[in-house]
Amino acid sequence: MAVGSFSAARGLRAAAKRTVTDDAGRKVAIPEKVKRVYAAGPPASILAYALAPEKLLGWTTPFRPAERPYVPEKYADLPTLGRLTGRGNTANVELVLAAKPDLIIDYGSVRPTFASLADRVQDQTGIPYILLDGAFGRIPETLRRVGDIVSEPARGEDWGRYAKSLLDDVRARVSKVPAAKRARVYYGRGPTGLVTGLSGSINVESIERIGAVNVAAELGSGGLVQVSIEQVLGWNPDVIVTTDPNFYATAQIVPLWSTLPAMRNGRFYLAPGVPFGWIDFPPSLNRLLGLYWLGKVIYPELFPEDLQSRVREFYTRAYHRTPSEAQIEQLLASTRKLRT
């Protein structure tokens, strides 16, 4: 590292005035007032943007044309800084230093691998690096913590109350479903729909939280897994959900897929995906709204209300732009075919 980089690192260390313990158990010294936040990956980008958009330095990937209209232009135009974690990580130490953050946040797994990366980057740059647990049930608590960390406690408290109210409402509704009547759901990712999440995977937390059975759970626990069409046919799910428009368009005319009762009964749904997916892409706050969408498609009798007002409220709150009626209708287009 260049001498200038070391000097910057020493200056950042000197500015740290308070210590927090992150969700990996690491004690991290951070500035008393955080003003510039670098998000290590897509989930952290959404988290930081929702709570403190003016402090987010940039995005891990650029917005696609279909995504930009849902975010104010000044934020959509933030630079692309790459990602420090996950597949396809593109950021390096020099790039991070050039952005001049006073805090790096990662949101998702807090396994030792990620803690080791955080320690390494923090040692190399002198920039404090916080790891936050992305588990669904901890979202309200995490929002409050992040509010304090990024010097926005009022926003964090407001978001925490909102998230807890939403989760409590969903929990109360799905608690009415007896175990024997829980819907069996297959979540198909990718253009062929043959990538799915195992038990405990962050990718299917939404499905499990909505009181449904993830049919792929019988394969064990972990992350994502490749399966075969024969396995899906054997599971014979009640509902099929995807986030991939290509799979959604082709599966309905592919002979093997079309033999499934879920397909014949019109219980195959494309989850909305702009500016961020509603199920797990990426797995961040966007999943909160996705719970209501999943409730609507899986248990329409428990979620009889129209989703327009919830979409409007969440998008305004999380993405800082109120969507138009036409945009909301477009987001909910695949949901309009529901049989209630």
Coordinates of N, CA and C in Angstrom, one line a residue, residues 110-256:
V110 N -22.7 -13.8 9.1 CA -21.6 -13.4 10.1 C -20.7 -14.6 10.4
R111 N -20.6 -15.5 9.5 CA -19.8 -16.7 9.6 C -18.3 -16.2 9.7
P112 N -17.4 -17.1 10.3 CA -16.0 -16.7 10.4 C -15.4 -16.3 9.1
T113 N -15.8 -16.8 8.0 CA -15.2 -16.4 6.7 C -15.4 -14.9 6.5
F114 N -16.6 -14.4 6.8 CA -16.9 -13.0 6.6 C -16.2 -12.1 7.7
A115 N -16.1 -12.7 8.9 CA -15.4 -11.9 9.9 C -14.0 -11.8 9.6
S116 N -13.4 -12.8 9.1 CA -12.0 -12.8 8.7 C -11.7 -11.7 7.6
L117 N -12.6 -11.7 6.6 CA -12.5 -10.7 5.5 C -12.6 -9.3 6.1
A118 N -13.6 -9.1 7.0 CA -13.8 -7.8 7.7 C -12.5 -7.4 8.4
D119 N -11.9 -8.3 9.1 CA -10.7 -8.0 9.9 C -9.6 -7.6 8.9
R120 N -9.5 -8.4 7.8 CA -8.4 -8.1 6.9 C -8.5 -6.7 6.2
V121 N -9.7 -6.4 5.8 CA -10.0 -5.1 5.1 C -9.8 -4.0 6.1
Q122 N -10.2 -4.2 7.3 CA -10.1 -3.1 8.3 C -8.6 -2.9 8.7
D123 N -7.8 -4.0 8.7 CA -6.4 -3.8 9.0 C -5.7 -3.1 7.9
Q124 N -6.1 -3.5 6.7 CA -5.4 -2.9 5.5 C -5.7 -1.4 5.3
T125 N -6.9 -1.0 5.6 CA -7.4 0.3 5.3 C -7.5 1.3 6.5
G126 N -7.6 0.7 7.7 CA -7.9 1.6 8.8 C -9.3 2.0 8.9
I127 N -10.2 1.5 8.0 CA -11.6 1.9 8.0 C -12.4 0.9 8.9
P128 N -13.1 1.3 9.8 CA -13.9 0.4 10.6 C -14.9 -0.4 9.7
Y129 N -15.1 -1.6 10.0 CA -15.9 -2.6 9.2 C -16.8 -3.3 10.1
I130 N -18.1 -3.1 9.9 CA -19.2 -3.7 10.8 C -19.9 -4.8 10.1
L131 N -20.0 -6.0 10.7 CA -20.8 -7.1 10.2 C -22.1 -7.2 10.9
L132 N -23.2 -7.3 10.2 CA -24.6 -7.3 10.7 C -25.3 -8.6 10.2
D133 N -26.0 -9.2 11.2 CA -26.7 -10.5 10.9 C -27.9 -10.2 10.0
G134 N -28.0 -10.9 8.9 CA -29.1 -10.6 8.0 C -30.4 -11.5 8.2
A135 N -30.4 -12.2 9.4 CA -31.6 -13.0 9.6 C -32.9 -12.2 9.7
F136 N -33.9 -12.8 9.1 CA -35.2 -12.1 9.0 C -35.7 -11.6 10.3
G137 N -35.7 -12.5 11.3 CA -36.3 -12.2 12.6 C -35.6 -11.1 13.3
R138 N -34.3 -10.8 12.9 CA -33.6 -9.7 13.6 C -33.7 -8.3 12.9
I139 N -34.5 -8.3 11.8 CA -34.6 -7.0 11.1 C -34.9 -5.8 11.9
P140 N -36.0 -5.9 12.8 CA -36.3 -4.7 13.6 C -35.1 -4.3 14.5
E141 N -34.5 -5.2 15.1 CA -33.3 -4.9 16.0 C -32.2 -4.4 15.2
T142 N -31.9 -4.9 14.0 CA -30.8 -4.5 13.2 C -31.0 -3.0 12.7
L143 N -32.3 -2.7 12.4 CA -32.6 -1.4 11.9 C -32.3 -0.3 13.0
R144 N -32.6 -0.7 14.2 CA -32.4 0.2 15.3 C -30.9 0.4 15.6
R145 N -30.1 -0.8 15.5 CA -28.7 -0.7 15.7 C -28.0 0.1 14.6
V146 N -28.4 -0.1 13.4 CA -27.8 0.6 12.3 C -28.1 2.1 12.4
G147 N -29.3 2.4 12.8 CA -29.6 3.8 13.0 C -28.6 4.5 14.0
D148 N -28.3 3.8 15.1 CA -27.3 4.3 16.0 C -25.9 4.4 15.4
I149 N -25.6 3.3 14.7 CA -24.2 3.2 14.2 C -23.9 4.3 13.2
V150 N -24.9 4.6 12.3 CA -24.7 5.6 11.2 C -25.2 7.0 11.7
S151 N -25.4 7.2 13.0 CA -25.7 8.5 13.6 C -27.1 9.0 13.1
E152 N -28.0 8.0 12.9 CA -29.4 8.4 12.6 C -30.4 7.6 13.5
P153 N -30.3 7.8 14.8 CA -31.1 7.0 15.8 C -32.6 7.1 15.6
A154 N -33.1 8.3 15.2 CA -34.5 8.5 15.1 C -35.0 7.7 13.9
R155 N -34.3 7.7 12.8 CA -34.7 6.9 11.6 C -34.6 5.5 12.0
G156 N -33.6 5.0 12.7 CA -33.5 3.6 13.0 C -34.7 3.2 13.9
E157 N -35.0 4.0 14.9 CA -36.2 3.7 15.7 C -37.5 3.6 15.0
D158 N -37.7 4.6 14.1 CA -38.9 4.6 13.2 C -38.9 3.3 12.4
W159 N -37.8 3.0 11.7 CA -37.8 1.8 10.9 C -38.0 0.5 11.7
G160 N -37.4 0.5 12.9 CA -37.5 -0.7 13.8 C -39.0 -0.9 14.2
R161 N -39.7 0.2 14.5 CA -41.1 0.0 14.9 C -41.9 -0.5 13.7
Y162 N -41.7 0.1 12.5 CA -42.4 -0.3 11.3 C -42.2 -1.7 11.0
A163 N -40.9 -2.2 11.0 CA -40.6 -3.6 10.7 C -41.2 -4.5 11.7
K164 N -41.2 -4.2 13.0 CA -41.8 -5.1 14.0 C -43.3 -5.2 13.8
S165 N -43.9 -4.1 13.5 CA -45.4 -4.1 13.3 C -45.7 -5.0 12.1
L166 N -44.9 -4.9 11.1 CA -45.2 -5.7 9.9 C -45.0 -7.2 10.2
L167 N -43.9 -7.5 10.8 CA -43.6 -8.9 11.1 C -44.7 -9.5 12.1
D168 N -45.1 -8.7 13.1 CA -46.1 -9.1 14.0 C -47.4 -9.4 13.3
D169 N -47.8 -8.5 12.4 CA -49.0 -8.7 11.6 C -49.0 -10.0 10.8
V170 N -47.9 -10.2 10.1 CA -47.8 -11.4 9.3 C -47.8 -12.6 10.2
R171 N -47.1 -12.6 11.3 CA -47.1 -13.7 12.2 C -48.5 -14.1 12.7
A172 N -49.2 -13.1 13.1 CA -50.5 -13.3 13.6 C -51.5 -14.0 12.6
R173 N -51.3 -13.5 11.3 CA -52.2 -14.1 10.3 C -51.8 -15.6 10.0
V174 N -50.5 -15.8 9.8 CA -50.2 -17.2 9.4 C -50.2 -18.2 10.5
S175 N -50.3 -17.7 11.8 CA -50.5 -18.6 12.9 C -51.8 -19.3 12.9
K176 N -52.7 -18.8 12.1 CA -54.0 -19.5 11.9 C -54.0 -20.7 11.1
V177 N -52.9 -20.9 10.4 CA -52.8 -22.1 9.5 C -52.4 -23.3 10.2
P178 N -53.2 -24.4 10.3 CA -52.7 -25.6 11.0 C -51.5 -26.2 10.3
A179 N -50.7 -26.9 11.0 CA -49.5 -27.5 10.4 C -49.8 -28.4 9.2
A180 N -51.0 -29.1 9.3 CA -51.3 -30.1 8.3 C -51.8 -29.4 7.0
K181 N -52.1 -28.1 7.1 CA -52.6 -27.4 5.9 C -51.7 -26.3 5.4
R182 N -50.4 -26.4 5.8 CA -49.4 -25.4 5.3 C -49.2 -25.7 3.9
A183 N -49.1 -24.7 3.1 CA -48.9 -24.9 1.6 C -47.5 -25.3 1.4
R184 N -47.3 -26.2 0.4 CA -46.0 -26.7 0.0 C -45.5 -25.9 -1.2
V185 N -44.4 -25.2 -1.0 CA -43.9 -24.2 -2.0 C -42.6 -24.6 -2.6
Y186 N -42.5 -24.4 -3.9 CA -41.1 -24.5 -4.6 C -40.7 -23.2 -5.1
Y187 N -39.5 -22.8 -4.7 CA -39.0 -21.5 -5.1 C -37.9 -21.8 -6.2
G188 N -38.2 -21.4 -7.5 CA -37.3 -21.7 -8.6 C -36.6 -20.4 -9.0
R189 N -35.2 -20.5 -8.9 CA -34.4 -19.4 -9.3 C -33.7 -19.7 -10.7
G190 N -33.2 -18.7 -11.3 CA -32.5 -18.9 -12.6 C -33.4 -19.1 -13.8
P191 N -32.8 -19.0 -15.0 CA -33.6 -19.1 -16.2 C -34.3 -20.5 -16.4
T192 N -33.8 -21.5 -15.7 CA -34.5 -22.8 -15.9 C -35.3 -23.1 -14.6
G193 N -35.2 -22.3 -13.6 CA -36.0 -22.5 -12.4 C -35.5 -23.7 -11.6
L194 N -34.3 -24.2 -11.8 CA -33.8 -25.4 -11.1 C -32.7 -25.1 -10.1
V195 N -32.7 -23.9 -9.7 CA -31.9 -23.5 -8.5 C -32.8 -23.1 -7.4
T196 N -32.6 -23.7 -6.2 CA -33.5 -23.3 -5.1 C -32.8 -23.3 -3.8
G197 N -33.4 -23.0 -2.7 CA -32.8 -22.8 -1.4 C -33.1 -24.0 -0.5
L198 N -32.1 -24.5 0.2 CA -32.2 -25.5 1.2 C -32.8 -25.0 2.5
S199 N -33.1 -25.9 3.4 CA -33.6 -25.5 4.7 C -32.6 -24.5 5.4
G200 N -33.1 -23.4 5.9 CA -32.3 -22.5 6.6 C -31.6 -21.5 5.7
S201 N -31.7 -21.7 4.4 CA -31.1 -20.7 3.5 C -31.7 -19.4 3.6
I202 N -30.9 -18.3 3.6 CA -31.4 -17.0 3.6 C -32.4 -16.7 2.4
N203 N -32.2 -17.5 1.4 CA -33.0 -17.3 0.1 C -34.4 -17.7 0.3
V204 N -34.7 -18.6 1.2 CA -36.1 -19.1 1.4 C -36.7 -18.7 2.8
E205 N -36.0 -17.8 3.5 CA -36.5 -17.4 4.8 C -37.9 -16.8 4.7
S206 N -38.2 -16.1 3.6 CA -39.5 -15.5 3.4 C -40.6 -16.5 3.4
I207 N -40.3 -17.6 2.6 CA -41.3 -18.7 2.4 C -41.5 -19.4 3.7
E208 N -40.5 -19.6 4.5 CA -40.7 -20.3 5.8 C -41.4 -19.4 6.8
R209 N -41.1 -18.1 6.7 CA -41.7 -17.2 7.7 C -43.2 -16.9 7.4
I210 N -43.6 -17.1 6.1 CA -45.0 -16.9 5.8 C -45.8 -18.2 6.2
G211 N -45.2 -19.1 6.8 CA -45.9 -20.3 7.2 C -46.1 -21.4 6.2
A212 N -45.2 -21.4 5.2 CA -45.3 -22.4 4.1 C -44.2 -23.4 4.3
V213 N -44.3 -24.5 3.6 CA -43.3 -25.6 3.6 C -42.4 -25.5 2.4
N214 N -41.1 -25.3 2.6 CA -40.2 -25.3 1.5 C -39.9 -26.8 1.1
V215 N -40.4 -27.2 -0.1 CA -40.3 -28.6 -0.5 C -38.9 -29.1 -0.6
A216 N -38.0 -28.2 -0.9 CA -36.6 -28.6 -1.0 C -35.9 -28.8 0.3
A217 N -36.5 -28.5 1.4 CA -35.9 -28.7 2.7 C -35.5 -30.1 3.0
E218 N -36.2 -31.1 2.4 CA -35.8 -32.5 2.6 C -34.4 -32.8 2.1
L219 N -33.8 -31.9 1.3 CA -32.5 -32.2 0.8 C -31.4 -31.8 1.8
G220 N -31.8 -31.2 2.9 CA -30.9 -30.8 4.0 C -30.8 -29.3 4.1
S221 N -29.9 -28.8 4.9 CA -29.7 -27.4 5.2 C -28.5 -26.8 4.4
G222 N -28.5 -25.5 4.3 CA -27.4 -24.8 3.6 C -27.9 -23.6 2.8
G223 N -27.3 -23.4 1.7 CA -27.6 -22.3 0.8 C -28.4 -22.7 -0.4
L224 N -27.9 -22.3 -1.6 CA -28.6 -22.6 -2.8 C -28.1 -24.0 -3.3
V225 N -29.0 -24.7 -4.1 CA -28.7 -26.0 -4.6 C -29.3 -26.1 -6.0
Q226 N -28.6 -26.9 -6.9 CA -29.2 -27.2 -8.2 C -30.0 -28.5 -8.0
V227 N -31.2 -28.5 -8.6 CA -32.1 -29.7 -8.5 C -32.5 -30.0 -10.0
S228 N -33.2 -31.1 -10.1 CA -33.7 -31.6 -11.4 C -35.2 -31.4 -11.5
I229 N -35.7 -31.4 -12.7 CA -37.1 -31.3 -12.9 C -37.8 -32.5 -12.4
E230 N -37.1 -33.7 -12.4 CA -37.7 -34.9 -11.8 C -37.9 -34.7 -10.3
Q231 N -37.0 -34.1 -9.6 CA -37.2 -33.8 -8.2 C -38.4 -32.9 -7.9
V232 N -38.5 -31.9 -8.7 CA -39.7 -30.9 -8.6 C -41.0 -31.7 -8.8
L233 N -41.0 -32.5 -9.9 CA -42.2 -33.3 -10.1 C -42.5 -34.2 -9.0
G234 N -41.5 -34.8 -8.4 CA -41.8 -35.7 -7.2 C -42.3 -34.9 -6.0
W235 N -41.8 -33.7 -5.8 CA -42.3 -32.9 -4.7 C -43.7 -32.4 -4.9
N236 N -44.1 -32.2 -6.2 CA -45.5 -31.8 -6.5 C -46.0 -30.6 -5.6
P237 N -45.3 -29.5 -5.7 CA -45.7 -28.4 -4.8 C -47.1 -27.8 -5.1
D238 N -47.7 -27.2 -4.1 CA -49.0 -26.6 -4.3 C -48.8 -25.2 -5.0
V239 N -47.7 -24.6 -4.7 CA -47.4 -23.2 -5.3 C -46.0 -23.2 -5.8
I240 N -45.7 -22.6 -6.9 CA -44.4 -22.4 -7.5 C -44.2 -20.9 -7.6
V241 N -43.1 -20.4 -7.0 CA -42.7 -19.0 -7.1 C -41.4 -18.8 -7.7
T242 N -41.2 -17.8 -8.5 CA -39.9 -17.5 -9.1 C -39.7 -16.0 -9.2
T243 N -38.4 -15.7 -9.3 CA -38.0 -14.3 -9.5 C -37.4 -14.0 -10.9
D244 N -37.4 -15.1 -11.7 CA -36.8 -15.0 -13.0 C -37.8 -14.9 -14.1
P245 N -37.9 -13.7 -14.8 CA -38.9 -13.6 -15.9 C -38.7 -14.6 -17.0
N246 N -37.5 -15.0 -17.3 CA -37.3 -16.0 -18.4 C -37.9 -17.3 -18.0
F247 N -37.6 -17.8 -16.8 CA -38.2 -19.0 -16.4 C -39.8 -18.9 -16.3
Y248 N -40.3 -17.8 -15.9 CA -41.7 -17.6 -15.8 C -42.4 -17.7 -17.2
A249 N -41.7 -17.1 -18.2 CA -42.2 -17.1 -19.5 C -42.2 -18.5 -20.2
T250 N -41.1 -19.3 -19.9 CA -40.9 -20.5 -20.7 C -41.5 -21.7 -19.9
A251 N -41.6 -21.7 -18.6 CA -42.0 -22.9 -17.9 C -43.4 -23.3 -18.2
Q252 N -44.3 -22.3 -18.5 CA -45.7 -22.6 -18.7 C -45.9 -23.3 -20.1
I253 N -44.9 -23.3 -20.9 CA -45.1 -24.0 -22.2 C -44.1 -25.2 -22.3
V254 N -43.3 -25.5 -21.3 CA -42.4 -26.7 -21.3 C -43.2 -27.8 -20.8
P255 N -43.3 -28.9 -21.6 CA -44.2 -30.0 -21.3 C -44.1 -30.6 -19.9
L256 N -42.8 -30.8 -19.4 CA -42.7 -31.4 -18.1 C -43.2 -30.4 -17.0

